[in-house]
CSV table of C-alpha atoms in Angstrom, one decimal:
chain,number,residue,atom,x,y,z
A,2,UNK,CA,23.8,60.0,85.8
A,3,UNK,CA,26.6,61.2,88.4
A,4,UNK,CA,28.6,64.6,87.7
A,5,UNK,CA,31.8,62.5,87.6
A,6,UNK,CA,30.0,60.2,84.9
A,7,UNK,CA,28.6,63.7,82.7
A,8,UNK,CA,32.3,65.0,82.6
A,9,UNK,CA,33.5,61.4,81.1
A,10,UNK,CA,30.9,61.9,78.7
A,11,UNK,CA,31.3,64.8,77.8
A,12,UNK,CA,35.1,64.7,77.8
A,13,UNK,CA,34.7,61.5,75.4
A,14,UNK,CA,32.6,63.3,73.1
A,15,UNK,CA,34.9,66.4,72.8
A,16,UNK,CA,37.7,63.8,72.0
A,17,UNK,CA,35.9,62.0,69.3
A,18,UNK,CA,34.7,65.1,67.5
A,19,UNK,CA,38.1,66.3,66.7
A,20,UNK,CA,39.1,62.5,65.7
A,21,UNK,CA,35.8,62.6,63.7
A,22,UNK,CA,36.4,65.5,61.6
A,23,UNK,CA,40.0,64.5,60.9
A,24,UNK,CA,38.9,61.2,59.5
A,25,UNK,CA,36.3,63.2,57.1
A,26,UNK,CA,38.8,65.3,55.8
A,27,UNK,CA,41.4,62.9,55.3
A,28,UNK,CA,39.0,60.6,53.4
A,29,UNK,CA,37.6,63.5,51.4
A,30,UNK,CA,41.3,64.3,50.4
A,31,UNK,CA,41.8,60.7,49.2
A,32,UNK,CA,38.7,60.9,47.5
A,33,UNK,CA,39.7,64.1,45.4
A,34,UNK,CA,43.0,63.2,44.9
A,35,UNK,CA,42.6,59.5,43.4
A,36,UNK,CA,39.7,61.8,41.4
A,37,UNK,CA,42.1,64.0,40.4
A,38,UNK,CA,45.4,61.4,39.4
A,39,UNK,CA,43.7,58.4,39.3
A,40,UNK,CA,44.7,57.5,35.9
A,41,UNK,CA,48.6,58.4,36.4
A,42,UNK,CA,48.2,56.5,39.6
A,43,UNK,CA,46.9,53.3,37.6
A,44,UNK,CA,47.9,53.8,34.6
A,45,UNK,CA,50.6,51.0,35.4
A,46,UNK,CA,47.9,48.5,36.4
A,47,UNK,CA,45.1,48.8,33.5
A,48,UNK,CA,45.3,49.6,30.1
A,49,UNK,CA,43.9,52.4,29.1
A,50,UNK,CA,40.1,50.9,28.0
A,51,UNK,CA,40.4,49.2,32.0
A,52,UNK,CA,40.9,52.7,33.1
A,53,UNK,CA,38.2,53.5,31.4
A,54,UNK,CA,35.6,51.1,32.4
A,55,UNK,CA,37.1,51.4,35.7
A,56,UNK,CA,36.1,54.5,35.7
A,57,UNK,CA,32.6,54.0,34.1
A,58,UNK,CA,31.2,51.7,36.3
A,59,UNK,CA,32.4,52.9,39.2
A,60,UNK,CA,30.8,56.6,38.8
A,61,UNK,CA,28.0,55.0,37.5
A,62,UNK,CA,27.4,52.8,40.8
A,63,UNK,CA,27.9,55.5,43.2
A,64,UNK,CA,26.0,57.7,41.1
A,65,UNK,CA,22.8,55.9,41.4
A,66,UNK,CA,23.1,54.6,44.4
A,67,UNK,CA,24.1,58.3,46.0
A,68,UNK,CA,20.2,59.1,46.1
A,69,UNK,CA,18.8,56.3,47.7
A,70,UNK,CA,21.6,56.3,50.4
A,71,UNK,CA,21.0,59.8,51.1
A,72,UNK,CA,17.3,59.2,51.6
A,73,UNK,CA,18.0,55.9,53.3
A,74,UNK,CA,19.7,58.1,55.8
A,75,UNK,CA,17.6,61.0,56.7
A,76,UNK,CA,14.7,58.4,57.4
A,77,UNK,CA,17.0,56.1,59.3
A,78,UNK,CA,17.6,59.3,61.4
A,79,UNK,CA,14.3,60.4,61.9
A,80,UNK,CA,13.2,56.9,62.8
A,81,UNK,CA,16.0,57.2,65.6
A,82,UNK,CA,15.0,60.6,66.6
A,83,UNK,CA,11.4,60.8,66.5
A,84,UNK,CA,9.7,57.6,66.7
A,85,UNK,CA,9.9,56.5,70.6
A,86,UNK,CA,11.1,53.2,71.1
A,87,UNK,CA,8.0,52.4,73.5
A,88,UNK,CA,5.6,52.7,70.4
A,89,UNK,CA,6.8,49.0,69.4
A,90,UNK,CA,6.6,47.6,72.8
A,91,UNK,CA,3.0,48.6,72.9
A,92,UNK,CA,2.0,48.0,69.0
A,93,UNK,CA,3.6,43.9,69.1
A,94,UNK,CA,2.2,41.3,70.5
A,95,UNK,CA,2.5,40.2,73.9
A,96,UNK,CA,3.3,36.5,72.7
A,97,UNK,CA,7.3,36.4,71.6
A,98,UNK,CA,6.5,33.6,68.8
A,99,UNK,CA,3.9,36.0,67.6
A,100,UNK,CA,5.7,39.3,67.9
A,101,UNK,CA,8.4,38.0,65.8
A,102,UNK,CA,6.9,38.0,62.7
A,103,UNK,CA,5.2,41.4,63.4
A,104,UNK,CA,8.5,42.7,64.2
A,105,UNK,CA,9.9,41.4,61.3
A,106,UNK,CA,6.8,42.8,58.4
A,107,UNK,CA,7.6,46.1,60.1
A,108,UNK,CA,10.3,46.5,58.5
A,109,UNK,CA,8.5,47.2,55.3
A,110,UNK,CA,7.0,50.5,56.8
A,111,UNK,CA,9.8,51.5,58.9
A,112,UNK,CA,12.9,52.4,57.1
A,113,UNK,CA,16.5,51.9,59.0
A,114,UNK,CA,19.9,51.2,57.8
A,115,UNK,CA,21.7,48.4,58.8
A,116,UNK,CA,23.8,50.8,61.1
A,117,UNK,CA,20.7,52.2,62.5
A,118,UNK,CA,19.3,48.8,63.4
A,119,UNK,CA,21.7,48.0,65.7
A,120,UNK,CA,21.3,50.7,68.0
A,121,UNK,CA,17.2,51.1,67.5
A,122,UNK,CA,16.7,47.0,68.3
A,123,UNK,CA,19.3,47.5,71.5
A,124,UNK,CA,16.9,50.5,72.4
A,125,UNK,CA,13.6,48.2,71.7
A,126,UNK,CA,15.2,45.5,74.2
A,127,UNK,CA,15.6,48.6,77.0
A,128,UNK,CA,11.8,49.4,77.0
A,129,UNK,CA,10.8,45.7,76.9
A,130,UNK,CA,10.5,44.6,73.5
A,131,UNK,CA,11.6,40.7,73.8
A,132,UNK,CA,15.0,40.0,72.1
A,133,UNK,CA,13.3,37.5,69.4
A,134,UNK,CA,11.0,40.3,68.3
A,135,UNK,CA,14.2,42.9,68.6
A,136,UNK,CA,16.5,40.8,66.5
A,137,UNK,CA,13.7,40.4,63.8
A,138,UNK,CA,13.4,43.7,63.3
A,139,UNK,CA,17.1,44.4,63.5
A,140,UNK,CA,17.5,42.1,60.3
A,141,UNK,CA,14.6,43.2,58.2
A,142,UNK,CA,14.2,47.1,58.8
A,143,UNK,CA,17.6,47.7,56.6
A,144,UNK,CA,16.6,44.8,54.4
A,145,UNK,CA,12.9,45.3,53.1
A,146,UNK,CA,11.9,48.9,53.5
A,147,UNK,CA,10.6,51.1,50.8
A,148,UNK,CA,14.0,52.8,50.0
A,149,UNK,CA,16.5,49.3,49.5
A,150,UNK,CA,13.5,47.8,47.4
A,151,UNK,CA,12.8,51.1,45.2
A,152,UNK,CA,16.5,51.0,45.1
A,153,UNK,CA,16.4,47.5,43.8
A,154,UNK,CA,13.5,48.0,41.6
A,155,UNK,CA,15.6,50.9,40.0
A,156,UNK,CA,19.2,48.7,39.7
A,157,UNK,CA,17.5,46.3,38.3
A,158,UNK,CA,14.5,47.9,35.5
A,159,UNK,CA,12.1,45.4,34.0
A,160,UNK,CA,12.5,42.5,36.7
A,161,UNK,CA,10.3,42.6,39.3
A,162,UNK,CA,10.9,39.4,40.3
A,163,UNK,CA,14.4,40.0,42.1
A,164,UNK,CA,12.7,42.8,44.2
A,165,UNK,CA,9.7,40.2,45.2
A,166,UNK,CA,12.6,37.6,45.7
A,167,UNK,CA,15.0,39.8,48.0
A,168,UNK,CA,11.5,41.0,50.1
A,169,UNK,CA,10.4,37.6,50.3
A,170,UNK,CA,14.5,36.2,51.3
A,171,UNK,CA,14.9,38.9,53.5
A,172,UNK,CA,11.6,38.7,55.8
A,173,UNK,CA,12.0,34.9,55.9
A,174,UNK,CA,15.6,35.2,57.1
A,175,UNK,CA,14.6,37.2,59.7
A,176,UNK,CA,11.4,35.3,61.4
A,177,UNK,CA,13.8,32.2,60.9
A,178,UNK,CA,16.5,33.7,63.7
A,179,UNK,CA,13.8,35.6,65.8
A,180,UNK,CA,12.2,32.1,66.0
A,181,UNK,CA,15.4,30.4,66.6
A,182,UNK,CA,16.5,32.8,69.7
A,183,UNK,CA,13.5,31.1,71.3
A,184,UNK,CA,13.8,27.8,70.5
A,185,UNK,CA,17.4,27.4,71.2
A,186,UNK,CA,17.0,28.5,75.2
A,187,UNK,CA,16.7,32.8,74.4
A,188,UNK,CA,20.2,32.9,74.2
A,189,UNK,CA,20.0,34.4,78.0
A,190,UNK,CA,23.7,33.2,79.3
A,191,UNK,CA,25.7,35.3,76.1
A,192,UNK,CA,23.0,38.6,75.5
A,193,UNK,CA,24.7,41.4,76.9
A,194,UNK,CA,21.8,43.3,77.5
A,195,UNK,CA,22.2,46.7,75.6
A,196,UNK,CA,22.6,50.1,78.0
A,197,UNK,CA,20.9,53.3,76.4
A,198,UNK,CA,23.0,55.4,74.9
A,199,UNK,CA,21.0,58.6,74.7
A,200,UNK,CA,20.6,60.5,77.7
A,201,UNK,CA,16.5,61.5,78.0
A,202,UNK,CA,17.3,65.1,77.6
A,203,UNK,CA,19.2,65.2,74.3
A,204,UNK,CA,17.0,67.4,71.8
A,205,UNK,CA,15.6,65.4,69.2
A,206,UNK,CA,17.1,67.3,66.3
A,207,UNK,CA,20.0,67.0,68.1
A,208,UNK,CA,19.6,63.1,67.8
A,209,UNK,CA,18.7,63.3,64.6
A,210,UNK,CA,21.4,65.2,63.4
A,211,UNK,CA,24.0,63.5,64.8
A,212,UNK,CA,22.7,60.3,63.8
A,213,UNK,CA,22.3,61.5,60.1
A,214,UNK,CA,25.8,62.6,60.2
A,215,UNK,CA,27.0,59.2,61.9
A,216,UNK,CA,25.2,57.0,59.0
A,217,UNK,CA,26.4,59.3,56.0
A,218,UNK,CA,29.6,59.5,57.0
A,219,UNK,CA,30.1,55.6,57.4
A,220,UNK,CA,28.0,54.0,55.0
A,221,UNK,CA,29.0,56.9,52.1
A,222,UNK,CA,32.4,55.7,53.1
A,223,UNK,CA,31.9,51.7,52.7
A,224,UNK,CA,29.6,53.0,49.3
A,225,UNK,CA,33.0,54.1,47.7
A,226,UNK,CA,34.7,51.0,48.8
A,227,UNK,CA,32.0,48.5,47.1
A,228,UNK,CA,31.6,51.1,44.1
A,229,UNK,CA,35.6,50.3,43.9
A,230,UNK,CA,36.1,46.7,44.1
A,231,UNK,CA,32.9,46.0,41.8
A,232,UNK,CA,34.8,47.8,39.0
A,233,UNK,CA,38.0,46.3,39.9
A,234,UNK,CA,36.4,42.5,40.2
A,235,UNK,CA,35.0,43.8,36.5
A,236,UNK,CA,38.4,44.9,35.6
A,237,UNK,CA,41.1,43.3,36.8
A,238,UNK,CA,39.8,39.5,37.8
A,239,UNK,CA,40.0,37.1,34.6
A,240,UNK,CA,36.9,36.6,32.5
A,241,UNK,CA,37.3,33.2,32.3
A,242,UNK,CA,37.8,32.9,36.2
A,243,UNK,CA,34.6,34.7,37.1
A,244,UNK,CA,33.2,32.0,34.3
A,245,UNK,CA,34.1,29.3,36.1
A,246,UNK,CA,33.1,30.5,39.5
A,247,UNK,CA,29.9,31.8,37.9
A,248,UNK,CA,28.6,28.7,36.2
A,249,UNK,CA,28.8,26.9,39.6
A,250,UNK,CA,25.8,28.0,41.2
A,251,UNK,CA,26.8,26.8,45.2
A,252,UNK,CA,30.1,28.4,44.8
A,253,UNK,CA,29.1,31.2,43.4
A,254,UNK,CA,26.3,32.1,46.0
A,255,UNK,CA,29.2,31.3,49.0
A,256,UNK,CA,31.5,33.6,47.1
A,257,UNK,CA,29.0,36.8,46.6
A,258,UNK,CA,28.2,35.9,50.1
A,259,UNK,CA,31.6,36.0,51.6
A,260,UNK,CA,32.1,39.2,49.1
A,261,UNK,CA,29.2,40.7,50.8
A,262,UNK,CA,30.4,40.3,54.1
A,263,UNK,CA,33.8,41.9,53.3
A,264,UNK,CA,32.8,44.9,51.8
A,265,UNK,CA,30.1,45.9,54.1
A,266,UNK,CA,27.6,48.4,51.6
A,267,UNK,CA,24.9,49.8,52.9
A,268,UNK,CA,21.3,48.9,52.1
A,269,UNK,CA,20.5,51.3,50.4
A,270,UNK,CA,23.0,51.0,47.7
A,271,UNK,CA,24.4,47.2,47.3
A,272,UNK,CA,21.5,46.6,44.6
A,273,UNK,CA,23.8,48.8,42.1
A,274,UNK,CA,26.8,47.1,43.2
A,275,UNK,CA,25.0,43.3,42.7
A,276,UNK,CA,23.4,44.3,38.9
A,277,UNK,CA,26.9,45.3,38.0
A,278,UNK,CA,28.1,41.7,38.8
A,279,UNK,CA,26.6,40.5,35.4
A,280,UNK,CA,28.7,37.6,35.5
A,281,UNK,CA,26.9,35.5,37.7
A,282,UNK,CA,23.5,34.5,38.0
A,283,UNK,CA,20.7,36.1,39.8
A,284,UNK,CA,20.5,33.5,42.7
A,285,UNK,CA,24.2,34.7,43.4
A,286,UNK,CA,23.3,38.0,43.5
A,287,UNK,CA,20.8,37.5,45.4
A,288,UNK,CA,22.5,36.2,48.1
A,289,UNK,CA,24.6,39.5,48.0
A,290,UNK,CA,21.5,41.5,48.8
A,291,UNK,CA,20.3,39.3,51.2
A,292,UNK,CA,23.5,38.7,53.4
A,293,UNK,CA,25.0,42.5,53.0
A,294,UNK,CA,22.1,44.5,55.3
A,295,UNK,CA,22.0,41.6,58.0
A,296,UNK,CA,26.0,40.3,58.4
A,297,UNK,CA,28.9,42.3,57.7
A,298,UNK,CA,32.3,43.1,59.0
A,299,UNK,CA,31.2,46.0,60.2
A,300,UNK,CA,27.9,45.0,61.6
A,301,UNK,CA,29.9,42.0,63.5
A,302,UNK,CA,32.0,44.9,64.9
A,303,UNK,CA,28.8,47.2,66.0
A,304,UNK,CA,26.9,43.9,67.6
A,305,UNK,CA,30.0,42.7,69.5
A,306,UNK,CA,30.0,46.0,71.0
A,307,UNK,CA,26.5,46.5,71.7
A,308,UNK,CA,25.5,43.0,72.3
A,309,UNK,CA,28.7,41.4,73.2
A,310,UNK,CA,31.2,39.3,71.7
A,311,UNK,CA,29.6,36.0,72.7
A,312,UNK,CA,26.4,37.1,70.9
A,313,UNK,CA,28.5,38.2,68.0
A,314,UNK,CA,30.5,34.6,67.7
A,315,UNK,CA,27.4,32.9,67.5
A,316,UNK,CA,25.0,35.3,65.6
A,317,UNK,CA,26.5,36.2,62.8
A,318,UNK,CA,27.6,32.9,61.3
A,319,UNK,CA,23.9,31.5,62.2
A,320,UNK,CA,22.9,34.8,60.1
A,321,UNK,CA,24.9,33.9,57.5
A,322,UNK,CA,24.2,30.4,56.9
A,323,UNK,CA,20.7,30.2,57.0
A,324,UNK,CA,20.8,33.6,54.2
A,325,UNK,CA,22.6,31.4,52.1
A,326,UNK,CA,20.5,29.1,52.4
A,327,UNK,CA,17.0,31.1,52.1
A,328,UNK,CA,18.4,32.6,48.9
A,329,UNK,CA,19.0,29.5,47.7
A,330,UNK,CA,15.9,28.0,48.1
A,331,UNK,CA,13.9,31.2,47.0
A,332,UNK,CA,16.3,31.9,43.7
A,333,UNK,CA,15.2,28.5,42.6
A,334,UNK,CA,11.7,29.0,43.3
A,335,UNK,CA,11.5,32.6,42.1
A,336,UNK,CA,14.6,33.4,39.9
């Protein structure tokens, strides 16, 4: 790296730590005052048993689910931090249609957030993991590791079959596009290949801390969101709508889909958010835990920047589809 090219870094970073730290506290002072005057603030919107419940489940999702995201994050950092990216080049196999589904069942062992996966599978493509293998893991690593299914196991008590189901979903969603990328040419004319973004002689607890930081900050952030508009959907949307929707199994599976999409939870914590959607069946809910870790809105946004936007355009409604898809076909097998 050129002296000209340290100073823009270093000028950059110096300009987003301010910027960062003003976003915390702003968001922490939202958070304390809706806590605080919440119910004058609503008290025009909800009676006063929707207040309540409002309040209920939404403490009660982000209660649980606080735990799990916390410990969802340390790993996720210490994965980035400690675990060189060259380990994976050497451990798959040398054959792409064969290092997919390695890559893939490694996410079982290796515990990432869907924010961390975006960055860890553009770092696996630098030190000559093949994209197939890269994108595998990128979808399964914040889908099927040990925290999002004890997670699951925990949001859901006495059914094991919907953590089986979202394993099962989620590891077949992800061989399905790492076997795709190859069939359909590699996908070499729109992969922007990803640049590292760590220079080789940041500390490691240095990485780790500021990727802890990074993931708590934004994931906590889009926790309170989904906590939010799962009580509201509870509260304020008509029973008899969320019937109707409900008791139509395709549409509801689009809808929890789309809903997934929008409100962006991390991993760690959409299980609470899905049991809490008792309204629909657990096919639909499914779905939500299947599409939430692998497309997003702001999972579009981090792989159009790291990837590109032509990758972005084309990956994340193939992602989407075949999710729906898998879940349907498992829910009706399993569920």
């Amino acid at each position: 790296m050129t002296t000209a090219e340290q100073e823009t870094a270093e000028s950059s970073e110096s300009a987003e730590s301010p910027g960062s730290s003003i976003a915390f506290t702003a968001t922490l002072v939202l958070l304390v005052g809706a806590a605080l005057f919440g119910r004058r603030l609503f008290a025009g919107w909800f009676t006063d048993d929707g207040i309540r419940t409002w309040a209920t489940m939404f403490v009660g999702v982000t209660v649980q689910a606080l735990p799990f995201l916390v410990l969802g994050v340390l790993l996720s950092a210490a994965l980035t931090a400690f675990v060189p990216a060259s380990f994976f080049a050497k451990a798959l196999p040398k054959h792409p249609a064969l290092a997919v589904p390695v890559a893939s069942a490694s996410g079982v062992v290796l515990p990432g957030c869907e924010c961390a996966s975006v960055p860890v599978s553009a770092a696996l493509m630098n030190r000559g993991v093949t994209p197939a293998a890269a994108i595998a893991f990128l979808l399964s690593a914040p889908a099927i590791n040990p925290v999002v299914l004890a997670s699951t196991a925990v949001a859901f008590p006495g059914q094991p079959k919907v953590v089986v189901a979202r394993a099962v979903t989620s590891l077949a969603v992800s061989m399905i596009l790492g076997w795709l990328w190859l069939l359909t040419g590699k996908g070499g004319s729109w992969l922007k290949m990803p640049k590292n973004r760590h220079a080789h002689d940041d500390g490691k607890f240095d990485v780790f801390r500021s990727a802890m930081l990074h993931d708590f900050l934004h994931a906590g952030g889009f926790l309170v969101v989904g906590a939010a508009a799962a009580a509201t959907l509870n509260v304020v949307v008509p029973r008899a709508w969320l019937d109707h929707v409900a008791g139509n199994l395709l549409l509801s599976v689009v809808i929890l889909g789309l809903l997934a999409v929008l409100l962006a939870i991390c991993s760690e914590a959409d299980a609470f958010v899905a049991a809490s959607l008792t309204q629909f069946s657990l096919t639909a809910r499914l779905a939500f835990m299947v599409v939430g870790p692998i497309v997003d809105v702001k999972l579009i946004a981090l792989q159009t920047g790291t990837f590109g936007p032509k990758f972005a355009v084309r990956f994340a409604p193939a992602t989407f589809v075949v999710a729906l898809l898998a879940s349907l076909l498992i829910g009706w097998w399993l569920l």
